[in-house]
Amino acid sequence: MGSFDNLDHDLMMKAVRKHAQERWMELYIERWLKAPAQDEEGRLLKRERGTPQGGVISPLLANIYLHEVLDGWFERDVKPRMMGRCFLIRFADDFIIGCELESDAQRLMAVLPKRCGRYGLTIHPTKTKLVKFSRPKLSDEGKGNGTFDFLGFTHYWAQGRKGTWVVKRKTAAKRLRRAGKRVWQWCQHHRHDPMREQCKTLSSKLRGHYQYYGIRSNYASLHVYYEHVQWAWRSWLDRRGGKKRMTFQRFTKLLTIFTLPPPRIVHQI
């Protein structure tokens, strides 16, 4: 949506008044919204739309705005008109809508751009799509009939230990490539740092990755990232010069001294 840059100030204040009755609060929020922005040359630019980039209040204001655009509208106007069951899950400006019937999903796809357009927002043309995500039959040999990405995870159907179809999640390929690229660049720029400092930072990066992506059924993706961190570290240690090359044998021995945290499932969900 690009919602942070396209919030209509008048509609924003109208939504705020539904949740805040104090006049002083309205005045503060209005000042935050209309505060001029400074460009790279130091000039002040008048703000006509959107919320301050990096402002601590911007996520809260965006949630109030999108609650009016999507959440309230979905519960009030959409659900009563659907022929089957449906639900909405939204996190900031990312959301998915699940419908029991395909006809309901098609009707929603037709009205959703109009609804967002009334509030100055647009639906992303490539990320917005209809996905058939129903439970496959037990006789099917594939992994279901569609996947979708949400909040950095790819959701897909797979057979569980008991042979029944269950929804599983793994790190989205795009997120995994991006994380790998960042750790590669970090190892390149810090290859001359002391080994202990490098190990400390890389361990912190791994633990942070596990804290978010360490959910049940995602161990394989965690291990891919873990191996990529080791590969990037060894590759740039090998390029920082010296008489001895950082061979695989030498690096393996090094890991017994400077250990990296192995993959682990943090969230049993």
Coordinates of C-alpha atoms in Angstrom, one line a residue:
M1 CA 0.0 0.0 0.0
G2 CA 2.8 2.5 0.9
S3 CA 0.4 3.7 3.5
F4 CA 2.9 5.8 5.6
D5 CA 3.4 8.1 2.6
N6 CA -0.2 8.3 1.4
L7 CA -2.4 8.9 4.5
D8 CA -4.9 11.7 3.9
H9 CA -4.6 14.1 6.8
D10 CA -8.3 15.1 7.0
L11 CA -9.4 11.4 7.0
M12 CA -6.7 10.6 9.5
M13 CA -8.0 13.2 11.9
K14 CA -11.5 12.0 11.4
A15 CA -10.4 8.5 12.4
V16 CA -8.5 9.8 15.4
R17 CA -11.5 11.7 16.7
K18 CA -13.3 8.3 17.0
H19 CA -10.8 7.2 19.5
A20 CA -9.7 10.4 21.2
Q21 CA -12.1 13.0 22.6
E22 CA -9.5 15.3 24.1
R23 CA -9.0 18.5 22.0
W24 CA -5.3 18.9 23.1
M25 CA -4.5 15.4 21.8
E26 CA -6.1 16.2 18.4
L27 CA -4.0 19.4 18.2
Y28 CA -0.7 17.5 18.9
I29 CA -1.5 14.8 16.4
E30 CA -2.4 17.4 13.7
R31 CA 0.9 19.2 14.4
W32 CA 2.8 16.0 14.0
L33 CA 1.1 15.3 10.7
K34 CA 1.7 18.8 9.2
A35 CA 5.2 19.3 10.6
P36 CA 7.4 20.2 7.6
A37 CA 10.1 17.7 6.4
Q38 CA 13.7 18.7 5.7
D39 CA 15.3 17.5 2.5
E40 CA 19.0 16.7 1.9
E41 CA 19.8 20.3 1.2
G42 CA 18.3 21.5 4.4
R43 CA 15.2 23.1 2.9
L44 CA 11.8 22.7 4.7
L45 CA 9.1 21.0 2.6
K46 CA 5.5 21.3 3.4
R47 CA 3.8 18.0 4.2
E48 CA 0.5 17.5 2.4
R49 CA 0.0 13.7 2.9
G50 CA 1.5 10.9 4.9
T51 CA 3.1 10.6 8.4
P52 CA 6.6 11.6 9.5
Q53 CA 9.1 9.0 8.3
G54 CA 10.8 7.4 11.3
G55 CA 8.4 9.2 13.8
V56 CA 7.5 7.1 16.9
I57 CA 3.9 7.9 16.4
S58 CA 3.7 7.0 12.7
P59 CA 3.0 3.2 13.2
L60 CA 0.2 4.1 15.7
L61 CA -1.4 6.6 13.4
A62 CA -1.2 4.2 10.4
N63 CA -2.9 1.5 12.5
I64 CA -5.7 3.8 13.4
Y65 CA -6.1 4.8 9.8
L66 CA -6.0 1.2 8.5
H67 CA -8.4 0.1 11.2
E68 CA -10.9 2.4 9.7
V69 CA -10.1 1.5 6.1
L70 CA -10.0 -2.3 6.6
D71 CA -10.7 -3.8 10.0
G72 CA -13.9 -2.0 10.9
W73 CA -15.2 -2.1 7.3
F74 CA -14.6 -5.8 7.1
E75 CA -16.4 -6.6 10.3
R76 CA -19.2 -4.2 9.7
D77 CA -19.9 -4.4 5.9
V78 CA -18.1 -7.4 4.4
K79 CA -18.8 -10.3 6.7
P80 CA -22.6 -10.0 6.8
R81 CA -22.6 -10.1 3.0
M82 CA -20.5 -13.2 2.5
M83 CA -22.1 -16.5 1.7
G84 CA -19.4 -18.5 3.6
R85 CA -16.9 -18.0 6.4
C86 CA -14.2 -15.4 6.0
F87 CA -11.5 -13.7 8.1
L88 CA -9.0 -10.8 7.9
I89 CA -5.5 -10.9 9.4
R90 CA -3.6 -7.6 9.3
F91 CA -0.1 -6.5 10.5
A92 CA 0.6 -2.9 9.8
D93 CA -0.1 -2.5 6.1
D94 CA 0.2 -6.2 5.2
F95 CA -2.9 -8.3 5.4
I96 CA -4.5 -11.5 4.1
I97 CA -8.2 -12.3 3.7
G98 CA -9.4 -15.9 3.9
C99 CA -12.6 -16.9 2.3
E100 CA -14.4 -20.3 2.4
L101 CA -15.9 -19.8 -1.0
E102 CA -14.1 -18.7 -4.2
S103 CA -17.1 -16.5 -5.2
D104 CA -16.7 -14.5 -2.0
A105 CA -13.0 -14.0 -2.7
Q106 CA -13.7 -12.8 -6.2
R107 CA -16.3 -10.3 -5.0
L108 CA -13.8 -9.0 -2.4
M109 CA -11.1 -8.6 -5.0
A110 CA -13.5 -6.5 -7.1
V111 CA -14.4 -4.0 -4.3
L112 CA -11.1 -3.9 -2.3
P113 CA -9.3 -1.4 -4.7
K114 CA -12.3 0.9 -4.6
R115 CA -12.4 0.8 -0.8
C116 CA -8.7 1.7 -0.5
G117 CA -9.0 4.3 -3.3
R118 CA -11.6 6.2 -1.2
Y119 CA -8.9 6.7 1.4
G120 CA -6.1 7.6 -0.9
L121 CA -4.5 4.1 -0.9
T122 CA -3.7 1.7 -3.6
I123 CA -3.3 -2.1 -3.6
H124 CA 0.1 -3.4 -4.7
P125 CA -0.5 -4.7 -8.3
T126 CA 1.8 -7.8 -8.0
K127 CA 1.6 -8.8 -4.4
T128 CA -2.2 -8.8 -4.4
K129 CA -3.6 -12.0 -5.9
L130 CA -6.1 -14.8 -5.4
V131 CA -4.6 -18.0 -4.1
K132 CA -6.4 -21.3 -3.8
F133 CA -5.3 -22.6 -0.5
S134 CA -7.7 -25.4 0.4
R135 CA -6.8 -28.7 2.1
P136 CA -5.6 -31.2 -0.5
K137 CA -7.0 -34.7 -0.7
L138 CA -5.1 -37.5 0.9
S139 CA -4.5 -39.1 -2.4
D140 CA -2.7 -36.0 -3.8
E141 CA 1.1 -36.5 -4.2
G142 CA 2.0 -32.9 -4.3
K143 CA 2.3 -30.3 -1.5
G144 CA -1.1 -28.8 -1.9
N145 CA -2.5 -26.4 -4.4
G146 CA -1.0 -23.0 -3.7
T147 CA 1.3 -21.1 -1.4
F148 CA 1.5 -17.5 -0.2
D149 CA 4.0 -15.3 1.7
F150 CA 3.0 -13.3 4.8
L151 CA 5.3 -11.6 7.3
G152 CA 8.4 -13.2 5.9
F153 CA 7.1 -16.8 5.9
T154 CA 5.9 -19.0 3.0
H155 CA 2.7 -20.9 4.0
Y156 CA 2.2 -24.2 2.3
W157 CA 0.4 -27.5 2.7
A158 CA 2.4 -30.6 3.6
Q159 CA 1.8 -34.0 5.1
G160 CA 2.4 -34.3 8.8
R161 CA 3.9 -37.2 10.8
K162 CA 0.5 -38.9 10.9
G163 CA -0.1 -38.6 7.2
T164 CA -2.7 -35.8 7.4
W165 CA -2.4 -32.6 5.6
V166 CA -1.3 -29.6 7.7
V167 CA -0.3 -26.0 7.1
K168 CA 3.5 -25.5 7.5
R169 CA 5.7 -22.4 7.2
K170 CA 9.2 -21.7 6.1
T171 CA 11.3 -18.7 5.6
A172 CA 10.4 -16.9 2.4
A173 CA 13.0 -17.3 -0.3
K174 CA 13.3 -13.6 -0.7
R175 CA 13.9 -13.0 3.0
L176 CA 16.5 -15.8 3.1
R177 CA 18.4 -14.3 0.2
R178 CA 18.3 -10.9 1.7
A179 CA 19.6 -12.1 5.1
G180 CA 22.4 -14.0 3.4
K181 CA 23.4 -11.0 1.3
R182 CA 23.6 -8.8 4.4
V183 CA 25.7 -11.2 6.4
W184 CA 28.0 -11.6 3.4
Q185 CA 28.5 -7.8 3.2
W186 CA 29.1 -7.6 6.9
C187 CA 31.8 -10.3 6.8
Q188 CA 33.4 -8.4 3.9
H189 CA 33.5 -5.1 5.7
H190 CA 34.7 -6.5 9.0
R191 CA 37.0 -9.2 8.0
H192 CA 40.0 -7.5 9.6
D193 CA 38.3 -7.2 13.0
P194 CA 39.5 -9.4 15.9
M195 CA 38.2 -12.9 15.6
R196 CA 36.4 -12.7 19.0
E197 CA 34.5 -9.6 18.0
Q198 CA 33.5 -11.1 14.7
C199 CA 32.2 -14.2 16.4
K200 CA 30.3 -12.2 18.9
T201 CA 28.5 -10.2 16.3
L202 CA 27.8 -13.1 14.0
S203 CA 26.4 -15.1 17.0
S204 CA 24.1 -12.1 17.7
K205 CA 22.9 -12.1 14.1
L206 CA 22.2 -15.8 14.3
R207 CA 20.3 -15.6 17.6
G208 CA 18.2 -12.7 16.2
H209 CA 17.4 -14.7 13.1
Y210 CA 16.3 -17.7 15.2
Q211 CA 14.2 -15.5 17.5
Y212 CA 12.0 -14.5 14.5
Y213 CA 12.1 -17.4 12.1
G214 CA 12.7 -20.2 14.7
I215 CA 9.2 -21.7 14.4
R216 CA 8.2 -25.3 14.2
S217 CA 8.6 -26.9 10.7
N218 CA 11.2 -24.2 9.7
Y219 CA 14.4 -25.9 10.9
A220 CA 15.7 -26.6 7.4
S221 CA 15.6 -22.9 6.5
L222 CA 17.3 -22.0 9.7
H223 CA 20.1 -24.5 8.9
V224 CA 20.5 -23.0 5.4
Y225 CA 21.1 -19.6 7.0
Y226 CA 23.5 -21.1 9.6
E227 CA 25.6 -22.7 6.9
H228 CA 25.6 -19.5 4.8
V229 CA 26.9 -17.5 7.8
Q230 CA 29.8 -20.1 8.2
W231 CA 30.5 -20.0 4.5
A232 CA 30.6 -16.2 4.3
W233 CA 32.8 -16.0 7.4
R234 CA 35.3 -18.5 6.1
S235 CA 35.4 -16.9 2.7
W236 CA 36.3 -13.5 3.9
L237 CA 38.7 -14.7 6.5
D238 CA 40.5 -16.5 3.7
R239 CA 40.7 -13.2 1.8
R240 CA 42.1 -11.0 4.5
G241 CA 45.7 -12.0 3.8
G242 CA 48.4 -13.7 5.7
K243 CA 50.6 -16.7 5.1
K244 CA 48.1 -19.3 6.0
R245 CA 45.0 -19.9 4.0
M246 CA 41.7 -20.4 5.8
T247 CA 41.1 -23.9 4.6
F248 CA 38.0 -25.9 5.6
Q249 CA 40.1 -28.0 8.0
R250 CA 41.5 -24.9 9.7
F251 CA 38.1 -23.2 9.8
T252 CA 36.5 -26.3 11.3
K253 CA 39.1 -26.3 14.1
L254 CA 38.6 -22.6 14.5
L255 CA 34.9 -23.2 15.2
T256 CA 35.7 -25.3 18.2
I257 CA 37.2 -22.2 19.8
F258 CA 34.9 -19.5 18.4
T259 CA 31.5 -21.3 18.3
L260 CA 28.4 -20.1 16.6
P261 CA 25.0 -20.9 18.0
P262 CA 23.4 -23.8 16.0
P263 CA 19.8 -23.6 14.6
R264 CA 17.1 -23.9 17.2
I265 CA 13.3 -23.8 17.3
V266 CA 12.3 -20.9 19.6
H267 CA 8.5 -20.8 19.1
Q268 CA 6.4 -24.0 19.2
I269 CA 3.6 -22.6 17.1

